[in-house]
Coordinates of C-alpha atoms in Angstrom, one line a residue:
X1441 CA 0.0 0.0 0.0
X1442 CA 1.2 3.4 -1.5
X1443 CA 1.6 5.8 1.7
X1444 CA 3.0 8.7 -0.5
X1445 CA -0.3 10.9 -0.3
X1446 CA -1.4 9.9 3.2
X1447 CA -5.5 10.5 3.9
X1448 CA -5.0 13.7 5.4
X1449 CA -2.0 15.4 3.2
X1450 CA -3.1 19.1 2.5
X1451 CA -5.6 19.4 5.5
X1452 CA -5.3 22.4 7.3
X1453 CA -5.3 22.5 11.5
X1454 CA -7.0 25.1 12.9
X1455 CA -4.5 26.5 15.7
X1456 CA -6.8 29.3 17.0
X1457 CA -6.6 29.8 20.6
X1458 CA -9.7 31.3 20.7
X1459 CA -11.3 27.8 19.5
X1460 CA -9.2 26.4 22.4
X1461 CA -11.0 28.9 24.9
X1462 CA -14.4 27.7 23.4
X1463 CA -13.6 24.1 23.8
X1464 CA -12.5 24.9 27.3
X1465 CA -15.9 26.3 27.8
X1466 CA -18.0 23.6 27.1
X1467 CA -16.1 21.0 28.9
X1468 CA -15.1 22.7 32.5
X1469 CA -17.1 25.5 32.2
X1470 CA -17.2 26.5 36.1
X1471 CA -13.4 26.3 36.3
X1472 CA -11.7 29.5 37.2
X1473 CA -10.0 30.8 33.9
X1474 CA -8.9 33.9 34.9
X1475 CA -8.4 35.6 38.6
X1476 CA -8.1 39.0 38.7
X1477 CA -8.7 41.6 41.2
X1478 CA -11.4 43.7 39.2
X1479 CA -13.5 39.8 38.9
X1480 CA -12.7 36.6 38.3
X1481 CA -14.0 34.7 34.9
X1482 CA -14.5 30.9 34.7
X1483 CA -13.9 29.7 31.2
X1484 CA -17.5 30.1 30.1
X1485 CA -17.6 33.6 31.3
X1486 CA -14.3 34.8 29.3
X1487 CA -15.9 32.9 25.9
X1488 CA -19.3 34.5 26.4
X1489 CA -17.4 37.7 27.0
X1490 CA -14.8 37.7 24.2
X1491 CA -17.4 36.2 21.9
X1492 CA -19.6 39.4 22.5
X1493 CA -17.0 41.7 22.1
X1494 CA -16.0 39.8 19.1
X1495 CA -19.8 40.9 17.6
X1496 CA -19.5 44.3 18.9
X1497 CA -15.9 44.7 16.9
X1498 CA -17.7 43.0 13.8
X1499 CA -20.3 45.8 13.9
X1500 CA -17.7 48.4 13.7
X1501 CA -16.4 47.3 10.8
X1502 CA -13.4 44.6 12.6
X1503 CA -12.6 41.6 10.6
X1504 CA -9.7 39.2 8.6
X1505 CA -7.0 41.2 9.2
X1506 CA -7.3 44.3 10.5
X1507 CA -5.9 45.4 13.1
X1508 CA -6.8 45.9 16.7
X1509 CA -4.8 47.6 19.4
X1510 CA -5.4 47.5 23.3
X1511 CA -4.1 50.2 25.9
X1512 CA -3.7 49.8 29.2
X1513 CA -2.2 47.5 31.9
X1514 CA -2.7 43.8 32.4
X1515 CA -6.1 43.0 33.1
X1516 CA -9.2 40.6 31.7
X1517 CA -10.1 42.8 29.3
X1518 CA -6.6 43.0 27.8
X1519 CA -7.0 38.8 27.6
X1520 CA -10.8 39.4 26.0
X1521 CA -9.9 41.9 23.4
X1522 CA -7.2 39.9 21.9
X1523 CA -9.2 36.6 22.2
X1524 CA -12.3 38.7 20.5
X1525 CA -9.7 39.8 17.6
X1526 CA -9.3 36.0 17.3
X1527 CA -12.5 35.2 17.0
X1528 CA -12.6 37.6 14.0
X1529 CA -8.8 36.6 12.1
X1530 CA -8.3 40.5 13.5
X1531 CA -4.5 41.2 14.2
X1532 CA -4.4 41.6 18.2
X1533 CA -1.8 44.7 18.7
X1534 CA -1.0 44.8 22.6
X1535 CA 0.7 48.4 23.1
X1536 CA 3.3 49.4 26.1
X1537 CA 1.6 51.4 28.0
X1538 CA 4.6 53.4 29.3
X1539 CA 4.9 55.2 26.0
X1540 CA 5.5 58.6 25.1
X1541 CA 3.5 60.6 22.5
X1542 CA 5.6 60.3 19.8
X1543 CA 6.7 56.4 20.4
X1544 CA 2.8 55.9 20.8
X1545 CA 1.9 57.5 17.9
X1546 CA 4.7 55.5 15.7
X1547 CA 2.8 52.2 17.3
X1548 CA -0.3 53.1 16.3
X1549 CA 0.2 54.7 12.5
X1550 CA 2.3 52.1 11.5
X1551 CA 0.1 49.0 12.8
X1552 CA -2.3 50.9 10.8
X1553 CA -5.1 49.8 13.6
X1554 CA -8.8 50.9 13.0
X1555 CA -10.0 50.1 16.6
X1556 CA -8.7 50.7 19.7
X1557 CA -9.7 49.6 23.3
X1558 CA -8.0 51.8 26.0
X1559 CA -8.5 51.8 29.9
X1560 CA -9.2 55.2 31.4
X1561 CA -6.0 56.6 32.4
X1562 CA -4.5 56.6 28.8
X1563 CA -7.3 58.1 27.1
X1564 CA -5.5 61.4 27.0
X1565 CA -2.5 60.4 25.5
X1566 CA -3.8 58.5 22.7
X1567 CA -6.5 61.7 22.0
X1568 CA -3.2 63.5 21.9
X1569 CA -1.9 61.4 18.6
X1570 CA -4.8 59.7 17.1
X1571 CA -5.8 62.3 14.4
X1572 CA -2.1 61.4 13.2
X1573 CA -3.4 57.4 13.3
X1574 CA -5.6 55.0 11.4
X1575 CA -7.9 54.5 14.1
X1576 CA -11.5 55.2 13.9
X1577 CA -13.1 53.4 16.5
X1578 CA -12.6 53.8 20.7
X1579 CA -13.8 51.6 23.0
X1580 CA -13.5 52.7 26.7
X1581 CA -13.2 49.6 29.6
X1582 CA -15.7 51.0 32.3
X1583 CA -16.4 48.1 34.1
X1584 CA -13.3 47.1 35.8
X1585 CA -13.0 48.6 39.3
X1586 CA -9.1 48.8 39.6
X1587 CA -9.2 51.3 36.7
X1588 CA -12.9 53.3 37.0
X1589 CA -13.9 55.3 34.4
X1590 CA -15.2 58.8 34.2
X1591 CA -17.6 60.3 31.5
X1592 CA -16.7 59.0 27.8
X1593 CA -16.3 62.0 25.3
X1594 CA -18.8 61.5 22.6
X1595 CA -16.6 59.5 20.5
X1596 CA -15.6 56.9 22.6
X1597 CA -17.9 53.9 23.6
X1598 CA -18.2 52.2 26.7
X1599 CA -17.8 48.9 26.2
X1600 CA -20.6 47.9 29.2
X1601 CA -23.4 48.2 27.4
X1602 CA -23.1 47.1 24.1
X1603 CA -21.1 44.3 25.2
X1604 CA -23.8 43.4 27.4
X1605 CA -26.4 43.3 24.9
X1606 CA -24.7 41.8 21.8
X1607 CA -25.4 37.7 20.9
X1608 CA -21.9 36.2 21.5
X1609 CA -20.6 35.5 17.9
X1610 CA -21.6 31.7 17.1
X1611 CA -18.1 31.1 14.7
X1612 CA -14.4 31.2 15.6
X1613 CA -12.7 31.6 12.5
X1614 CA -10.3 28.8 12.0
X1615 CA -6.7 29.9 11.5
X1616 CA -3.5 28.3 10.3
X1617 CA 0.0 28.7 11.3
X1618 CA 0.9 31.1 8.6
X1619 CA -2.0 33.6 9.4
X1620 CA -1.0 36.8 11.3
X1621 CA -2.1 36.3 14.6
X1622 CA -0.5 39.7 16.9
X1623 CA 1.5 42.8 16.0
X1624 CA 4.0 42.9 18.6
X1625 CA 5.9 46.1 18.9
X1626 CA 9.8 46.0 20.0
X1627 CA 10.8 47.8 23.4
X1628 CA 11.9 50.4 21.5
X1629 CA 15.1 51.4 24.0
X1630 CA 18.1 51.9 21.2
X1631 CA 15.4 53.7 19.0
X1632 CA 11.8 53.7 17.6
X1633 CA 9.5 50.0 18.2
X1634 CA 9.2 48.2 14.9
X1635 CA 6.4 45.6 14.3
X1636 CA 6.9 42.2 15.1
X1637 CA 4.4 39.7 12.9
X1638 CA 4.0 36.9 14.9
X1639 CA 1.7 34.2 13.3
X1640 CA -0.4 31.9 14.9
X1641 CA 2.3 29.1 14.1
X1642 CA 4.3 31.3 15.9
X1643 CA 2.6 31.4 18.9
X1644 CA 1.7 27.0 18.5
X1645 CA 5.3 26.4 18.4
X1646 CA 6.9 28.1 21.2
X1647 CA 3.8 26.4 23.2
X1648 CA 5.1 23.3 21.9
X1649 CA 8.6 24.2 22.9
X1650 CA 7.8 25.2 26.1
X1651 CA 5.1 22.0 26.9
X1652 CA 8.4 19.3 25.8
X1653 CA 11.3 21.1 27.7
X1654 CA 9.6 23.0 31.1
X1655 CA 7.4 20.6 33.8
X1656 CA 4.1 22.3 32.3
X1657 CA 1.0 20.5 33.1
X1658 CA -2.7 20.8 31.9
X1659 CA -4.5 22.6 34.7
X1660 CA -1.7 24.5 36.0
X1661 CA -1.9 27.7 38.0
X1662 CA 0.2 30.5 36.6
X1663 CA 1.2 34.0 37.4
X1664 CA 1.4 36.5 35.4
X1665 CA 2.3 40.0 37.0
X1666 CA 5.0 40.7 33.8
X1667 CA 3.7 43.4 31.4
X1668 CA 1.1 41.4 29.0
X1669 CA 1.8 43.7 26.1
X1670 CA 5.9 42.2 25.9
X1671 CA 6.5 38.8 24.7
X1672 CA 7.7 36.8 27.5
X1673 CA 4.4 38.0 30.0
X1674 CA 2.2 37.2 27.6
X1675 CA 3.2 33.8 25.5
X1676 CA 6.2 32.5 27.7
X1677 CA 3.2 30.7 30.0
X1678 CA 0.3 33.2 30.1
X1679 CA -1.8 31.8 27.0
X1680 CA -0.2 28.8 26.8
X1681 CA -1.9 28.1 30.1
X1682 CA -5.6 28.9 29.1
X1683 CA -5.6 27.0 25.7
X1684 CA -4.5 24.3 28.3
X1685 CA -7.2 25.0 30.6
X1686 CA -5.1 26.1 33.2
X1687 CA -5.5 29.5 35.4
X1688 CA -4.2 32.6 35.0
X1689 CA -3.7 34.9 38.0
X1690 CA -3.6 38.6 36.3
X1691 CA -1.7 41.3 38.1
X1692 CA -1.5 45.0 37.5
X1693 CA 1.4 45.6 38.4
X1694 CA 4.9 44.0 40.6
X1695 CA 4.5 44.1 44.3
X1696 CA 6.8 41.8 46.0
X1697 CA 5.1 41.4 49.2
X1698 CA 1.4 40.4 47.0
X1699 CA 3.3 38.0 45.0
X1700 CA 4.4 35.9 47.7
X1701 CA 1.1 36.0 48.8
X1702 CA -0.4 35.4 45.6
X1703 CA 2.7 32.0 45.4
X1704 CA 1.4 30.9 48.6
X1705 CA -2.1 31.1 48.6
X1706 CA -3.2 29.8 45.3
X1707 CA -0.4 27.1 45.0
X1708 CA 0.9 28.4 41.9
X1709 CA 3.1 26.3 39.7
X1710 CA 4.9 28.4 37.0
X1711 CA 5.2 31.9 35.8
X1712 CA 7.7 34.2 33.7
X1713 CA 9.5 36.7 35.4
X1714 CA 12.6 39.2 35.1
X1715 CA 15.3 39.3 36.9
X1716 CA 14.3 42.9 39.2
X1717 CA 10.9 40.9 40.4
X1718 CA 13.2 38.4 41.5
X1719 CA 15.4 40.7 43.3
X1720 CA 12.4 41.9 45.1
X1721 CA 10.9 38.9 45.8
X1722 CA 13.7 37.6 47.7
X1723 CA 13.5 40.8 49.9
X1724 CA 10.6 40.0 51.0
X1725 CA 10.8 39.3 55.1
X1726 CA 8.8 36.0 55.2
X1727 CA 9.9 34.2 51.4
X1728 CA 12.3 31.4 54.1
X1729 CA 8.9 30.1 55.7
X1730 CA 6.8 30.4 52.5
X1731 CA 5.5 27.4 51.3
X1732 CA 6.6 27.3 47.4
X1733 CA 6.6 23.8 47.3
X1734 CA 4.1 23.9 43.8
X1735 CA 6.4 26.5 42.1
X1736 CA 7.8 24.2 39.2
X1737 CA 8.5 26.2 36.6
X1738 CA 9.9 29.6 36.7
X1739 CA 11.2 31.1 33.8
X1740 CA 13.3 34.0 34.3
X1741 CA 14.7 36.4 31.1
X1742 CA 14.7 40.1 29.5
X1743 CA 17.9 40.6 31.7
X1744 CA 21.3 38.7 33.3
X1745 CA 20.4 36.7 36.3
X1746 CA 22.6 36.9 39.1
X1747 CA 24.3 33.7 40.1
X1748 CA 23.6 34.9 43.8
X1749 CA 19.9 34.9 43.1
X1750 CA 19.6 31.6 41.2
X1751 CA 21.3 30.5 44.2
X1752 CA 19.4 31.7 46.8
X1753 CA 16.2 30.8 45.9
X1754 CA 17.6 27.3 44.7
X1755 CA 18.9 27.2 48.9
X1756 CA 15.1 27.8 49.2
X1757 CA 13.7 24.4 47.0
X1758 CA 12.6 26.8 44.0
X1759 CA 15.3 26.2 40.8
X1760 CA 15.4 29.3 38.2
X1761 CA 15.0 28.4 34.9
X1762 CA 17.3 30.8 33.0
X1763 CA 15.8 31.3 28.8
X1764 CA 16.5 33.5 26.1
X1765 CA 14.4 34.9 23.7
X1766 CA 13.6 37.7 21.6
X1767 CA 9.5 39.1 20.6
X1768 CA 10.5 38.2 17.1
X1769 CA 11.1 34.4 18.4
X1770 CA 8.2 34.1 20.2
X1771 CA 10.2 34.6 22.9
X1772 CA 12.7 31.2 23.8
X1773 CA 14.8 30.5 21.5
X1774 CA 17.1 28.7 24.1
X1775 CA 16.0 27.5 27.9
X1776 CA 17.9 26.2 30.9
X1777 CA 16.8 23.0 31.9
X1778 CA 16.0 22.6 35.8
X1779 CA 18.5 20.2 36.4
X1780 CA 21.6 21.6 34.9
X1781 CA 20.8 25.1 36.3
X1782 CA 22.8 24.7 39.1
X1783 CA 25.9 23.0 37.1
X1784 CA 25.4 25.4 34.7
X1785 CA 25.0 28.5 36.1
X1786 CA 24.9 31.6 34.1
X1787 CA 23.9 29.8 30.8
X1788 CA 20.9 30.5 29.5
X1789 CA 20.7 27.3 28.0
X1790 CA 20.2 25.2 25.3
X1791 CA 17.9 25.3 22.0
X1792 CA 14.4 24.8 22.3
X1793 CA 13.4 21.4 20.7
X1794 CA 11.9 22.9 17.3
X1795 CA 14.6 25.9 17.2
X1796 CA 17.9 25.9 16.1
X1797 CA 20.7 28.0 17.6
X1798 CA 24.1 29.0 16.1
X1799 CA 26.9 31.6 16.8
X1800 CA 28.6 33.3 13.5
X1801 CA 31.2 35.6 13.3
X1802 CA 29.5 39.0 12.8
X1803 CA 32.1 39.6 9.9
X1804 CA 31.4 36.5 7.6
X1805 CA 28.7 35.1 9.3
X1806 CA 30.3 31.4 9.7
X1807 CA 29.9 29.7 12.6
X1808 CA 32.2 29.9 15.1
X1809 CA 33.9 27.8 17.5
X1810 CA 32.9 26.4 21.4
X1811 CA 34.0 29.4 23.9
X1812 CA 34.4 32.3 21.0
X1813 CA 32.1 34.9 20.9
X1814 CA 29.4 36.4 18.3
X1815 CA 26.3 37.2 17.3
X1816 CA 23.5 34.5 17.7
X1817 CA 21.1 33.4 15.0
X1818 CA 18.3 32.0 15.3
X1819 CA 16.0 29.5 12.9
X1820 CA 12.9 27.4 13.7
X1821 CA 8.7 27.9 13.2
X1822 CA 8.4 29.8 16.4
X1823 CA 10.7 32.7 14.6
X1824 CA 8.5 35.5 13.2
X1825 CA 8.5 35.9 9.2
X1826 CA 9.4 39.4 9.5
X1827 CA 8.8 43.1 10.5
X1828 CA 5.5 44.5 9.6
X1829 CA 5.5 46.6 6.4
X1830 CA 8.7 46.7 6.4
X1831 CA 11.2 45.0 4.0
X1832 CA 14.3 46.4 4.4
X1833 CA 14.2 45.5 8.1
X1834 CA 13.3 42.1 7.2
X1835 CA 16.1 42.0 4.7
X1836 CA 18.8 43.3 7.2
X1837 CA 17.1 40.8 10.2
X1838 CA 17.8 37.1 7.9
X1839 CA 19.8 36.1 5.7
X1840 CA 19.6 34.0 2.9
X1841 CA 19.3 30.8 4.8
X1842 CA 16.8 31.8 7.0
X1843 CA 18.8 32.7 10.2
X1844 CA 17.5 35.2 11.8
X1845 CA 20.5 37.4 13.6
X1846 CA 19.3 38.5 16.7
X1847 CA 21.8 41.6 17.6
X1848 CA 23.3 39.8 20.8
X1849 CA 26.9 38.7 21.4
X1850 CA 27.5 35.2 23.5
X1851 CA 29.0 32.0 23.1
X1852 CA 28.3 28.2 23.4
X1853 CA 30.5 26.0 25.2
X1854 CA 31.7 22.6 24.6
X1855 CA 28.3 21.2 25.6
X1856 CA 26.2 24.0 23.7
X1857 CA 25.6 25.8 26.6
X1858 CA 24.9 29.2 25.4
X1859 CA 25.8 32.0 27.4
X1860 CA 24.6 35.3 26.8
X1861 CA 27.3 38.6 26.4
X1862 CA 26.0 41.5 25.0
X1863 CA 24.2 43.6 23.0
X1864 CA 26.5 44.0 19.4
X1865 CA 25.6 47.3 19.5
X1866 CA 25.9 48.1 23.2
X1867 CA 29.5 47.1 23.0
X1868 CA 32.2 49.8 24.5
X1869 CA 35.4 50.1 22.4
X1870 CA 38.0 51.4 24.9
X1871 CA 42.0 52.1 23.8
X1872 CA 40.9 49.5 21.3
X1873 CA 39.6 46.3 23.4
X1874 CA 35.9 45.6 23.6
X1875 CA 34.0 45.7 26.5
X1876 CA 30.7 44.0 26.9
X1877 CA 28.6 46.2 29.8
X1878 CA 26.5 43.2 30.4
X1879 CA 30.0 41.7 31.7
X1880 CA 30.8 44.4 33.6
X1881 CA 27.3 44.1 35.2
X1882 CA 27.0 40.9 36.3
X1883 CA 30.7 41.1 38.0
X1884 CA 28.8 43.9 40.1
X1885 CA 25.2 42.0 40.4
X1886 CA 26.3 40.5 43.8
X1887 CA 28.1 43.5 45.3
X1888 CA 27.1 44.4 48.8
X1889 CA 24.2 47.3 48.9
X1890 CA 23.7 47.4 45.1
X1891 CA 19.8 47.0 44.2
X1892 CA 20.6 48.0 40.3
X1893 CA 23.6 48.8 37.9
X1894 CA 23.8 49.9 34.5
X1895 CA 26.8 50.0 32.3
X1896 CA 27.5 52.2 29.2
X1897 CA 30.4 54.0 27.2
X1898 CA 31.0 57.4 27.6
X1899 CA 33.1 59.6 25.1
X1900 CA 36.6 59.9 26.1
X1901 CA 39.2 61.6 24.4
X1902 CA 42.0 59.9 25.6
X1903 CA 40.5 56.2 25.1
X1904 CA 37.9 56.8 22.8
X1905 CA 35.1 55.6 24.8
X1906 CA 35.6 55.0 29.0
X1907 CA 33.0 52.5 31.4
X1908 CA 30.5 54.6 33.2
X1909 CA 28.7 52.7 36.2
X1910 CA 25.1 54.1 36.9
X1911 CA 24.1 52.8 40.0
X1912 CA 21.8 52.4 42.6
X1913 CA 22.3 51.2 46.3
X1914 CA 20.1 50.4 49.4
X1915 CA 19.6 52.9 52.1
X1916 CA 22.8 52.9 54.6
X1917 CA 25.2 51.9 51.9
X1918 CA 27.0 54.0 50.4
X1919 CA 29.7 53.2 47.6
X1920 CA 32.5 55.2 45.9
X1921 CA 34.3 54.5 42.3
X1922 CA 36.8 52.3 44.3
X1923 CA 34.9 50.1 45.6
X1924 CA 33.3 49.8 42.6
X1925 CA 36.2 49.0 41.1
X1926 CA 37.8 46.3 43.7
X1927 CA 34.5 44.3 43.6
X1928 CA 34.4 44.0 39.6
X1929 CA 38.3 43.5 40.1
X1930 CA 37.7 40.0 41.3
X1931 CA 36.4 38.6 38.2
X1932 CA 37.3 41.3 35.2
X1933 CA 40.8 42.4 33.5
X1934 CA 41.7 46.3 35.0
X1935 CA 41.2 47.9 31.1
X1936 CA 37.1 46.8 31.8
X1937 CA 36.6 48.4 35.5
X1938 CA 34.3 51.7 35.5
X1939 CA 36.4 54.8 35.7
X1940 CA 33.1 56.6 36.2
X1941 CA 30.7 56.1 39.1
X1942 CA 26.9 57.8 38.6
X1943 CA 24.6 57.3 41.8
X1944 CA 21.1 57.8 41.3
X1945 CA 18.2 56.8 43.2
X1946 CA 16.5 54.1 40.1
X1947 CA 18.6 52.7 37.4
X1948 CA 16.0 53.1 34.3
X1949 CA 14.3 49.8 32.6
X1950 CA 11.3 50.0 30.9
X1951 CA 8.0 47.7 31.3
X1952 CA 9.5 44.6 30.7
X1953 CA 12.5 44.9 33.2
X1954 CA 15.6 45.4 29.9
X1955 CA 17.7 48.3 30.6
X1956 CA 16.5 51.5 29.0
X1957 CA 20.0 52.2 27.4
X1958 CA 18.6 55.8 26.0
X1959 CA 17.7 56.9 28.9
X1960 CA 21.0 55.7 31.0
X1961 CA 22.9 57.5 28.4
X1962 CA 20.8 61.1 29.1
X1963 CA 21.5 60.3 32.6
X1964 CA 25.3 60.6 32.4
X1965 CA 25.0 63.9 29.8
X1966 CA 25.5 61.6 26.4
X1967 CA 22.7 61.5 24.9
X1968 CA 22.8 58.5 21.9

């Protein structure tokens, strides 16, 4: 028997999370989908929900394609309006709510979104930029008590009402792994956010990743407290968990002494956080009696993990899973497995199972030996197929065999243990060496009194560029350049030691805990 044109050759698989949500909803419809402090949903309440918003959009005008943006911070209705764009084939565009008018206007005009849902307290700035936009329809959340809203000017709509009344759409259109699914926009710290396309295939993928490598289970309890509108808060775990059925505990916002709580009481079992939550969750006064003993999975990126850290909390029965990942790779590319994160600390791992990972020389782009840095490339179905209307970035972003080239520096070791460096274009060239700031950083991470550090270069006209450290420290501690300098001493070469010292009372990252290089740089007087 012939098996070359197998029974179902050609079908397409509908990979719509949305159809996931409705499949949850009919067969554990009382289970709590979603806990948040403005109201719980169960899983029939968030399709019923999504599925009326997803009529409400289709009356506007909403469908295949277009695009759909959502302001404000994480919350239910961010999780309904992107599951209501789903329903529709709309392109869910999740916006960081932490930018400025110009950076928000950017987002918006080149997504070329036609609907926007916005919480109360950004109303303002988005009337401040919208003539400039696409957008012709505003939708205003007023039923969620942690953000009430006031009157609606004319032209927006409260969503209450007509969400109430509309018949919950009866379809979920099916879509396949190349269909756009989200219009992720970068961070935007080294210069203006470009879209990420990120297809449903995409999304499937790094699911699948995550489900064969992490101790994910189907009903698990997650936390997600990391901003919703970046990568790693909002596909890392956070869907991945409700198209499993799982719960998802939604926070506003990082508050050490609530997470614990939040651990504790609700027996959570995974969630995706940076390294600065980390930091403040082990300052917390009672995390030694906690009971974390469902915590399985914690994925920790967006920033170097202090050895120190992984170590504490490992003293403390909870292992840090070190990963690395970019928005345009959906976001791992590479994780640390629990059990070698203590033999390999400071390794953010190895590939996922569907991605492959290489390290070229940035120069010819051949790979390049165990222990030698340079840039890291990336191939596999959870990679995006490019930047949104925009072909030369595309062009510049892969190369002809499909590598995407990420913009980092690091190296693998003889096991392929990759371990991350820098950013290529953060690197300081000083009396002709180069010095990676994230090295400098993490020989500082574990210095007495230090809550934060940033590295950068600084014009010099003696050495070209000189190592500015722009720090932070704890109340009672204070620190001069030279003990700086001795405590990096221990682990760096004298030519990459700060010869500058900045103090300042909050080293500044943006939403998603990176370093907001820009802003370090206007900081220390050089603007880049």
């Amino acid at each position: 028997m012939s098996t070359a044109n197998p029974p179902n050759s050609g079908a397409t698989v509908d990979i719509n999370p949305a159809r996931a949500i409705r499949a949850n909803s009919r067969y554990q419809p009382e289970r709590i989908a979603i806990r948040y402090a403005g109201g719980d949903l169960t899983f029939a309440a968030l399709e019923d929900r999504a599925a009326r918003l997803a009529t409400v959009l289709h009356g506007l005008g909403v469908g295949v394609g277009d695009r759909v943006a959502y302001l404000g911070l994480n919350s239910s209705s961010f999780l309904v309006t992107m599951l209501a764009g789903f329903h529709l084939g709309a392109v869910f565009v999740p916006v960081n709510f932490r930018l400025a008018g110009m950076e928000l206007e950017s987002v918006l005009r080149d997504s070329g979104a036609t609907a926007a849902v916005c919480e109360d307290g950004h109303r303002d700035i988005l009337d401040s930029v919208r003539t400039r936009t696409m957008l012709r329809h505003f939708l205003l959340v007023d039923d969620d008590p942690q953000v009430p809203a006031t009157a609606a000017a004319a032209d927006w709509l409260p969503w209450r009402a007509p969400i109430a009344v509309a018949a919950p759409m009866a379809t979920v259109l099916p879509r396949t792994f190349d269909d756009p699914a989200i219009l992720m926009f970068t961070s935007g710290t080294t210069g203006l956010p470009k879209g990420v396309t990120l297809t449903y295939g995409n999304i499937w993928w790094n699911g699948v990743n995550v489900d064969t490598r992490l101790d994910t289970r189907r009903g698990d309890v997650t936390h997600a407290v990391a901003p919703l509108f970046h990568i790693g808060g909002l596909n890392a775990l956070a869907l991945r968990t409700l198209i499993r059925g799982g719960t998802l505990i939604v926070r506003r916002a990082f508050e050490p002494a609530a997470m614990l709580r939040d651990l504790v009481e609700y027996q959570v079992n995974s969630m995706f956080a940076v390294p600065a939550m980390l930091a403040g969750l082990a300052r917390v006064p009672g995390l030694p009696e906690a009971d974390l003993s469902r915590l399985r999975s914690v994925v920790v990126a967006g920033a170097p993990v202090p050895p120190s850290l992984i170590e504490q909390f490992a003293a403390h029965g909870v292992v840090l899973q070190q990963a690395w990942g970019l928005t345009e790779t959906a976001p791992f590319a590479t994780h640390l497995p629990a059990e070698h994160t203590l033999a390999k600390l400071g390794s953010a791992g190895i590939a996922m199972p569907h991605t492959e990972v290489q390290v070229v020389d940035p120069v010819d782009n051949l790979p390049v030996g165990p222990g030698v840095s340079g840039e890291i490339v990336v191939r596999g179905p959870n990679v995006t197929p490019g930047y949104w209307n925009n072909p030369e970035a595309t062009a510049a972003a892969f190369d002809r065999d499909g590598w995407f080239h990420s913009g980092d520096i690091g190296y693998l070791d003889a096991d392929g243990y990759l371990y991350i460096v820098d950013r290529l274009k953060d690197m300081i060239i000083s009396g002709g060496e180069n010095i990676y700031p994230a090295e400098v950083e993490r020989a500082l991470a574990d210095m007495p009194g230090l809550v934060d550090v940033a590295v950068v270069g600084a014009a010099d006209e003696e050495w070209g560029e000189t190592v500015v450290a722009v720090a932070c420290f704890g109340e009672g501690t204070p620190a001069t350049l030279d003990d700086v300098r001795d405590h990096a001493a221990v682990t760096l070469a004298r030519y990459k030691l700060p010869r500058e010292l900045r103090i300042v009372a909050a080293v500044p990252r943006n939403a998603s805990g990176k370093l907001d290089k820009r802003a370090v740089h206007r900081l220390i007087g050089g603007g880049q």
